[in-house]
């Protein structure tokens, strides 16, 4: 019998439906005394879970535009069980990704159940976030907030509607996403993070408009260096807009002031402007890698652990569950896999090989 099977369950009300649900209460005796660490001493506290390989956009830097989903998606109860095990091992933050996670019709129920989990070390509520393209967010922001969602990040690669539609290959997409961002703010999910992947010669003219967007809309804009994770495999170093170039351009618009990191594993360099209005983050995995403080691990839509975005191997956690493995079996598999986490990526180095999956098939 698994640890979860043998636990005492407590009756709780689902915050969305009001229907009683029974969720397991993790006894203190089953909790490890310390969080997971890899062989380099990095504490693993962040889990990113792709819950679908499907997407309703075909962004040009991400998908070919002709290929659809390539990997399976699991029942929500299977993701929930695996996430519970990760949380029992010290995970404090869970981010639901895809594909486009809002395409899963039962995502609100999943968020509600995740909101009942408590981190094993101090008993705090789990930090639950979603990364979405925002197309369906206007209708779903308030229910997600009521269910217990902590934060939301919207992928948005231009503030010019025509450029945006050219990127997503979906007419009218900018207006839908902007409505979603504003709905999320009204629902109390702010400050909203807006992620923009910059590509030289394609949308690098959007840096200053995004700075204005941050100041006017009250969102945190984060520029991300383009990584070799696209489906078409067209990445070259020349397409990357490096951190220093973004900083220089923003300083021409208005002087920047550096902000401290929120935590040691934060990926973004944070800035505000001289008057304190607006916030910009720059995520620079290519020009200024941050692997030494990495606290993340990923679970793909088909239940495989990825220890790094640039891994060449999957670790099939779902197969342990599917063949009837106990919670102890899942724990052992996870701990063994964390031990294999890479020291760093090797982008731009001689002999660099792109990962076995593109970003959309891993989960952002």
Tab-separated table of C-alpha atoms in Angstrom:
chain	number	residue	atom	x	y	z
A	1	UNK	CA	0.000	0.000	0.000
A	2	UNK	CA	1.322	3.442	-0.893
A	3	UNK	CA	1.855	6.265	1.559
A	4	UNK	CA	-1.006	8.194	-0.015
A	5	UNK	CA	-3.302	5.178	0.039
A	6	UNK	CA	-2.662	4.688	3.739
A	7	UNK	CA	-3.078	8.324	4.782
A	8	UNK	CA	-6.006	9.737	6.677
A	9	UNK	CA	-8.182	11.793	4.316
A	10	UNK	CA	-9.963	14.994	5.207
A	11	UNK	CA	-13.207	16.243	3.652
A	12	UNK	CA	-12.786	19.670	2.058
A	13	UNK	CA	-14.869	21.930	-0.124
A	14	UNK	CA	-13.723	22.534	-3.654
A	15	UNK	CA	-13.435	26.351	-3.814
A	16	UNK	CA	-14.836	26.421	-7.348
A	17	UNK	CA	-17.748	23.983	-7.226
A	18	UNK	CA	-18.474	23.914	-3.498
A	19	UNK	CA	-18.583	20.112	-3.723
A	20	UNK	CA	-16.831	18.181	-0.922
A	21	UNK	CA	-13.656	16.460	-2.063
A	22	UNK	CA	-11.407	14.127	-0.144
A	23	UNK	CA	-7.733	14.915	-0.257
A	24	UNK	CA	-4.990	13.055	1.555
A	25	UNK	CA	-3.238	14.666	4.498
A	26	UNK	CA	0.489	13.910	4.428
A	27	UNK	CA	1.560	12.699	7.874
A	28	UNK	CA	4.687	14.311	9.297
A	29	UNK	CA	6.363	10.911	9.728
A	30	UNK	CA	6.420	10.381	5.938
A	31	UNK	CA	8.126	13.671	5.161
A	32	UNK	CA	11.865	13.781	4.508
A	33	UNK	CA	13.902	15.881	6.915
A	34	UNK	CA	15.560	17.921	4.156
A	35	UNK	CA	14.719	18.964	0.584
A	36	UNK	CA	16.074	17.309	-2.535
A	37	UNK	CA	19.580	18.219	-3.602
A	38	UNK	CA	21.445	17.210	-6.733
A	39	UNK	CA	25.068	16.015	-6.717
A	40	UNK	CA	26.253	19.608	-7.103
A	41	UNK	CA	24.498	20.664	-3.901
A	42	UNK	CA	21.697	22.624	-5.594
A	43	UNK	CA	18.378	22.461	-3.762
A	44	UNK	CA	15.497	21.469	-6.041
A	45	UNK	CA	12.412	23.484	-5.101
A	46	UNK	CA	10.709	24.276	-8.448
A	47	UNK	CA	8.725	21.831	-10.583
A	48	UNK	CA	7.394	22.655	-14.049
A	49	UNK	CA	4.690	20.323	-15.303
A	50	UNK	CA	3.454	20.267	-18.892
A	51	UNK	CA	-0.149	19.062	-18.873
A	52	UNK	CA	-0.632	19.046	-22.659
A	53	UNK	CA	1.436	19.028	-25.823
A	54	UNK	CA	-1.370	20.800	-27.700
A	55	UNK	CA	-1.389	24.509	-28.462
A	56	UNK	CA	-3.864	26.850	-30.150
A	57	UNK	CA	-1.030	29.076	-31.464
A	58	UNK	CA	1.701	28.275	-33.981
A	59	UNK	CA	4.326	30.810	-32.975
A	60	UNK	CA	7.008	30.980	-35.617
A	61	UNK	CA	9.974	30.661	-33.234
A	62	UNK	CA	8.388	27.676	-31.495
A	63	UNK	CA	6.406	25.478	-33.906
A	64	UNK	CA	6.733	24.575	-37.560
A	65	UNK	CA	3.120	25.545	-38.208
A	66	UNK	CA	2.344	22.155	-39.710
A	67	UNK	CA	3.076	19.682	-36.916
A	68	UNK	CA	0.617	19.335	-34.045
A	69	UNK	CA	0.944	17.576	-30.698
A	70	UNK	CA	3.530	14.803	-30.725
A	71	UNK	CA	3.333	13.459	-27.182
A	72	UNK	CA	0.481	12.114	-25.051
A	73	UNK	CA	-1.197	13.885	-22.176
A	74	UNK	CA	-2.160	12.076	-18.976
A	75	UNK	CA	-5.234	12.032	-16.778
A	76	UNK	CA	-5.187	14.885	-14.273
A	77	UNK	CA	-5.224	12.405	-11.387
A	78	UNK	CA	-1.873	11.058	-12.592
A	79	UNK	CA	-0.282	14.507	-12.689
A	80	UNK	CA	-1.741	15.180	-9.249
A	81	UNK	CA	-0.270	12.042	-7.745
A	82	UNK	CA	3.185	12.698	-9.204
A	83	UNK	CA	3.099	16.339	-8.070
A	84	UNK	CA	2.131	15.249	-4.548
A	85	UNK	CA	5.184	13.029	-4.418
A	86	UNK	CA	7.435	15.858	-5.612
A	87	UNK	CA	5.946	18.173	-2.974
A	88	UNK	CA	6.630	15.582	-0.277
A	89	UNK	CA	10.279	15.742	-1.362
A	90	UNK	CA	10.587	19.508	-0.924
A	91	UNK	CA	9.093	21.109	-4.027
A	92	UNK	CA	7.674	24.507	-3.070
A	93	UNK	CA	6.658	25.940	-6.447
A	94	UNK	CA	4.697	24.218	-9.203
A	95	UNK	CA	4.219	25.817	-12.610
A	96	UNK	CA	1.688	24.291	-15.020
A	97	UNK	CA	2.749	24.665	-18.631
A	98	UNK	CA	2.247	23.171	-22.090
A	99	UNK	CA	1.632	23.411	-24.994
A	100	UNK	CA	-1.191	25.619	-23.858
A	101	UNK	CA	-2.369	24.463	-20.400
A	102	UNK	CA	-5.690	26.325	-20.532
A	103	UNK	CA	-6.806	23.908	-23.256
A	104	UNK	CA	-7.240	21.259	-20.540
A	105	UNK	CA	-10.877	21.625	-19.496
A	106	UNK	CA	-10.238	20.326	-15.971
A	107	UNK	CA	-7.308	22.612	-15.166
A	108	UNK	CA	-9.363	24.601	-12.643
A	109	UNK	CA	-10.088	21.434	-10.675
A	110	UNK	CA	-6.404	20.508	-10.747
A	111	UNK	CA	-5.426	23.947	-9.413
A	112	UNK	CA	-8.031	23.626	-6.643
A	113	UNK	CA	-6.573	20.298	-5.541
A	114	UNK	CA	-2.995	21.545	-5.731
A	115	UNK	CA	-4.001	24.503	-3.564
A	116	UNK	CA	-4.768	22.062	-0.730
A	117	UNK	CA	-1.195	20.737	-0.667
A	118	UNK	CA	1.315	22.037	1.847
A	119	UNK	CA	5.072	22.181	1.478
A	120	UNK	CA	6.701	19.532	3.601
A	121	UNK	CA	9.299	21.617	5.404
A	122	UNK	CA	7.310	24.517	6.844
A	123	UNK	CA	3.734	23.677	5.912
A	124	UNK	CA	3.196	26.740	3.743
A	125	UNK	CA	0.715	26.610	0.854
A	126	UNK	CA	2.163	25.507	-2.446
A	127	UNK	CA	3.084	28.341	-4.824
A	128	UNK	CA	1.053	27.525	-7.959
A	129	UNK	CA	1.689	29.317	-11.244
A	130	UNK	CA	0.645	28.898	-14.871
A	131	UNK	CA	2.392	29.924	-18.078
A	132	UNK	CA	-0.146	30.562	-20.830
A	133	UNK	CA	-0.370	32.249	-24.211
A	134	UNK	CA	-3.343	34.126	-22.749
A	135	UNK	CA	-5.811	33.431	-25.566
A	136	UNK	CA	-8.358	31.821	-23.214
A	137	UNK	CA	-7.379	33.739	-20.103
A	138	UNK	CA	-10.083	36.422	-20.124
A	139	UNK	CA	-12.755	33.820	-19.345
A	140	UNK	CA	-10.629	31.691	-17.013
A	141	UNK	CA	-8.664	34.166	-14.881
A	142	UNK	CA	-11.297	34.655	-12.173
A	143	UNK	CA	-12.120	30.914	-11.756
A	144	UNK	CA	-8.414	30.088	-11.592
A	145	UNK	CA	-7.856	32.735	-8.921
A	146	UNK	CA	-10.782	31.397	-6.878
A	147	UNK	CA	-9.360	27.896	-7.205
A	148	UNK	CA	-6.123	29.011	-5.578
A	149	UNK	CA	-3.765	30.003	-8.396
A	150	UNK	CA	-0.930	32.139	-7.015
A	151	UNK	CA	0.603	33.701	-10.117
A	152	UNK	CA	0.350	33.765	-13.877
A	153	UNK	CA	2.803	34.406	-16.710
A	154	UNK	CA	1.624	35.316	-20.201
A	155	UNK	CA	3.753	34.685	-23.285
A	156	UNK	CA	3.441	37.773	-25.461
A	157	UNK	CA	6.079	38.533	-28.075
A	158	UNK	CA	4.918	41.909	-29.402
A	159	UNK	CA	2.666	44.792	-28.404
A	160	UNK	CA	2.043	45.715	-32.024
A	161	UNK	CA	-1.116	43.792	-33.049
A	162	UNK	CA	0.083	43.127	-36.598
A	163	UNK	CA	3.476	41.813	-35.491
A	164	UNK	CA	1.793	39.753	-32.802
A	165	UNK	CA	-0.564	38.106	-35.289
A	166	UNK	CA	2.354	37.403	-37.618
A	167	UNK	CA	4.184	35.634	-34.778
A	168	UNK	CA	1.228	33.563	-33.537
A	169	UNK	CA	-0.256	32.973	-37.010
A	170	UNK	CA	-3.695	33.591	-35.441
A	171	UNK	CA	-5.637	36.719	-36.585
A	172	UNK	CA	-6.959	38.889	-33.763
A	173	UNK	CA	-4.785	37.158	-31.176
A	174	UNK	CA	-3.327	40.337	-29.645
A	175	UNK	CA	-6.702	41.646	-28.542
A	176	UNK	CA	-7.556	38.307	-26.910
A	177	UNK	CA	-4.280	38.192	-24.998
A	178	UNK	CA	-4.490	41.810	-23.854
A	179	UNK	CA	-7.998	41.143	-22.536
A	180	UNK	CA	-6.622	38.101	-20.706
A	181	UNK	CA	-3.817	40.095	-19.070
A	182	UNK	CA	-6.278	42.703	-17.822
A	183	UNK	CA	-8.721	40.044	-16.587
A	184	UNK	CA	-5.928	38.377	-14.625
A	185	UNK	CA	-5.083	41.696	-12.978
A	186	UNK	CA	-8.724	42.236	-11.999
A	187	UNK	CA	-8.820	38.710	-10.573
A	188	UNK	CA	-5.953	39.520	-8.207
A	189	UNK	CA	-3.261	37.500	-9.965
A	190	UNK	CA	-0.957	40.474	-10.366
A	191	UNK	CA	1.657	41.568	-10.827
A	192	UNK	CA	1.340	39.715	-14.126
A	193	UNK	CA	4.567	38.625	-15.793
A	194	UNK	CA	4.688	39.005	-19.564
A	195	UNK	CA	7.402	36.983	-21.321
A	196	UNK	CA	8.803	38.115	-24.669
A	197	UNK	CA	11.282	35.990	-26.623
A	198	UNK	CA	13.444	38.376	-28.643
A	199	UNK	CA	14.679	37.487	-32.137
A	200	UNK	CA	16.975	39.840	-33.999
A	201	UNK	CA	15.359	41.294	-37.094
A	202	UNK	CA	11.964	39.962	-36.133
A	203	UNK	CA	10.633	41.592	-32.964
A	204	UNK	CA	13.659	43.378	-31.473
A	205	UNK	CA	11.964	46.653	-32.380
A	206	UNK	CA	9.469	45.897	-29.596
A	207	UNK	CA	11.865	46.510	-26.680
A	208	UNK	CA	10.875	50.143	-26.064
A	209	UNK	CA	7.150	49.542	-26.735
A	210	UNK	CA	7.277	46.755	-24.139
A	211	UNK	CA	8.934	49.108	-21.637
A	212	UNK	CA	6.040	51.510	-22.180
A	213	UNK	CA	3.593	48.619	-21.867
A	214	UNK	CA	5.071	47.671	-18.485
A	215	UNK	CA	4.712	51.210	-17.208
A	216	UNK	CA	1.197	51.738	-18.558
A	217	UNK	CA	-0.323	48.338	-17.753
A	218	UNK	CA	1.458	47.665	-14.460
A	219	UNK	CA	2.943	44.336	-15.589
A	220	UNK	CA	6.438	42.880	-15.280
A	221	UNK	CA	7.895	42.456	-18.756
A	222	UNK	CA	10.629	39.851	-19.110
A	223	UNK	CA	12.776	39.629	-22.211
A	224	UNK	CA	14.159	36.155	-22.913
A	225	UNK	CA	17.160	35.378	-25.072
A	226	UNK	CA	16.220	33.046	-27.919
A	227	UNK	CA	17.475	29.532	-27.139
A	228	UNK	CA	18.081	26.577	-29.504
A	229	UNK	CA	14.813	24.916	-28.551
A	230	UNK	CA	12.600	25.664	-31.560
A	231	UNK	CA	10.824	22.972	-33.561
A	232	UNK	CA	12.277	24.105	-36.910
A	233	UNK	CA	15.847	23.966	-35.554
A	234	UNK	CA	16.752	27.312	-37.134
A	235	UNK	CA	18.628	28.805	-34.166
A	236	UNK	CA	21.911	30.600	-34.757
A	237	UNK	CA	23.883	32.833	-32.352
A	238	UNK	CA	23.272	35.824	-34.636
A	239	UNK	CA	19.533	35.727	-33.903
A	240	UNK	CA	20.090	36.144	-30.146
A	241	UNK	CA	19.600	39.639	-28.691
A	242	UNK	CA	21.908	39.492	-25.639
A	243	UNK	CA	21.205	40.988	-22.228
A	244	UNK	CA	23.623	43.898	-22.511
A	245	UNK	CA	22.109	45.033	-25.797
A	246	UNK	CA	18.638	45.085	-24.229
A	247	UNK	CA	19.927	47.006	-21.201
A	248	UNK	CA	21.648	49.570	-23.440
A	249	UNK	CA	18.521	50.153	-25.503
A	250	UNK	CA	16.323	50.527	-22.430
A	251	UNK	CA	18.772	53.007	-20.921
A	252	UNK	CA	18.445	55.147	-24.058
A	253	UNK	CA	14.688	55.224	-23.436
A	254	UNK	CA	14.947	55.960	-19.716
A	255	UNK	CA	17.664	55.239	-17.122
A	256	UNK	CA	17.442	51.796	-15.533
A	257	UNK	CA	17.981	50.916	-11.876
A	258	UNK	CA	18.937	47.354	-10.925
A	259	UNK	CA	16.684	45.530	-8.471
A	260	UNK	CA	17.754	42.699	-6.146
A	261	UNK	CA	16.802	39.105	-6.959
A	262	UNK	CA	13.703	37.787	-5.210
A	263	UNK	CA	15.477	34.508	-4.428
A	264	UNK	CA	18.856	32.833	-5.132
A	265	UNK	CA	17.485	30.716	-7.996
A	266	UNK	CA	15.756	33.536	-9.852
A	267	UNK	CA	16.450	33.419	-13.583
A	268	UNK	CA	15.800	37.072	-14.452
A	269	UNK	CA	18.018	40.098	-13.911
A	270	UNK	CA	15.553	42.658	-12.540
A	271	UNK	CA	15.369	46.372	-13.323
A	272	UNK	CA	13.060	49.321	-12.869
A	273	UNK	CA	13.313	52.823	-14.285
A	274	UNK	CA	14.671	55.920	-12.593
A	275	UNK	CA	11.203	56.953	-11.407
A	276	UNK	CA	10.365	53.475	-10.049
A	277	UNK	CA	7.535	52.928	-12.539
A	278	UNK	CA	7.535	49.626	-14.416
A	279	UNK	CA	9.642	46.508	-14.006
A	280	UNK	CA	11.780	44.741	-16.590
A	281	UNK	CA	13.392	41.340	-16.241
A	282	UNK	CA	15.972	39.911	-18.623
A	283	UNK	CA	16.491	36.166	-18.771
A	284	UNK	CA	19.847	35.511	-20.420
A	285	UNK	CA	20.537	31.760	-20.593
A	286	UNK	CA	22.733	32.200	-23.682
A	287	UNK	CA	24.947	35.193	-22.871
A	288	UNK	CA	24.935	34.935	-19.051
A	289	UNK	CA	23.958	31.418	-17.990
A	290	UNK	CA	22.560	30.906	-14.491
A	291	UNK	CA	22.924	27.128	-14.224
A	292	UNK	CA	24.917	27.295	-10.987
A	293	UNK	CA	21.830	28.280	-9.006
A	294	UNK	CA	19.291	26.161	-10.914
A	295	UNK	CA	16.516	24.892	-8.652
A	296	UNK	CA	14.242	23.483	-11.376
A	297	UNK	CA	13.145	20.139	-12.674
A	298	UNK	CA	10.535	19.403	-15.334
A	299	UNK	CA	7.817	16.837	-16.000
A	300	UNK	CA	6.654	16.465	-19.610
A	301	UNK	CA	3.048	15.963	-20.683
A	302	UNK	CA	3.670	12.226	-21.076
A	303	UNK	CA	5.116	11.922	-17.568
A	304	UNK	CA	8.863	12.001	-18.173
A	305	UNK	CA	11.302	13.913	-15.993
A	306	UNK	CA	13.679	16.337	-17.696
A	307	UNK	CA	16.529	17.448	-15.456
A	308	UNK	CA	17.459	20.328	-17.790
A	309	UNK	CA	15.907	22.029	-20.794
A	310	UNK	CA	18.911	20.825	-22.769
A	311	UNK	CA	18.902	17.217	-21.568
A	312	UNK	CA	19.327	14.475	-24.136
A	313	UNK	CA	17.486	11.911	-22.037
A	314	UNK	CA	14.007	11.476	-20.568
A	315	UNK	CA	13.381	9.658	-17.282
A	316	UNK	CA	10.020	7.886	-17.455
A	317	UNK	CA	8.319	8.501	-14.105
A	318	UNK	CA	4.871	7.735	-15.470
A	319	UNK	CA	5.910	4.196	-16.381
A	320	UNK	CA	6.604	3.541	-12.686
A	321	UNK	CA	3.111	4.762	-11.834
A	322	UNK	CA	1.448	2.919	-14.725
A	323	UNK	CA	2.856	-0.457	-13.759
A	324	UNK	CA	1.430	-0.098	-10.251
A	325	UNK	CA	4.441	1.344	-8.467
A	326	UNK	CA	3.993	2.505	-4.879
A	327	UNK	CA	4.707	6.014	-3.663
A	328	UNK	CA	8.004	4.700	-2.303
A	329	UNK	CA	8.863	3.487	-5.817
A	330	UNK	CA	8.088	6.951	-7.230
A	331	UNK	CA	10.181	8.612	-4.514
A	332	UNK	CA	13.152	6.343	-5.254
A	333	UNK	CA	12.903	7.007	-8.986
A	334	UNK	CA	12.729	10.788	-8.508
A	335	UNK	CA	15.679	10.908	-6.114
A	336	UNK	CA	17.792	8.754	-8.431
A	337	UNK	CA	16.897	10.990	-11.384
A	338	UNK	CA	17.712	14.225	-9.538
A	339	UNK	CA	21.199	12.800	-8.981
A	340	UNK	CA	21.721	12.867	-12.756
A	341	UNK	CA	20.950	16.591	-13.142
A	342	UNK	CA	23.509	18.255	-15.386
A	343	UNK	CA	25.943	20.857	-14.077
A	344	UNK	CA	25.113	23.286	-16.892
A	345	UNK	CA	24.150	23.607	-20.535
A	346	UNK	CA	26.712	24.042	-23.326
A	347	UNK	CA	25.022	26.498	-25.705
A	348	UNK	CA	27.491	28.056	-28.104
A	349	UNK	CA	30.325	25.679	-27.261
A	350	UNK	CA	32.008	23.406	-29.837
A	351	UNK	CA	30.152	20.141	-30.116
A	352	UNK	CA	26.908	21.500	-28.611
A	353	UNK	CA	23.966	19.279	-29.474
A	354	UNK	CA	20.401	20.510	-29.347
A	355	UNK	CA	18.125	18.652	-26.908
A	356	UNK	CA	16.056	15.681	-27.931
A	357	UNK	CA	12.808	17.674	-27.576
A	358	UNK	CA	11.958	21.230	-28.538
A	359	UNK	CA	10.618	23.641	-25.923
A	360	UNK	CA	6.971	23.182	-26.818
A	361	UNK	CA	7.317	19.427	-26.239
A	362	UNK	CA	9.118	19.882	-22.902
A	363	UNK	CA	7.058	22.593	-21.264
A	364	UNK	CA	8.147	26.204	-20.700
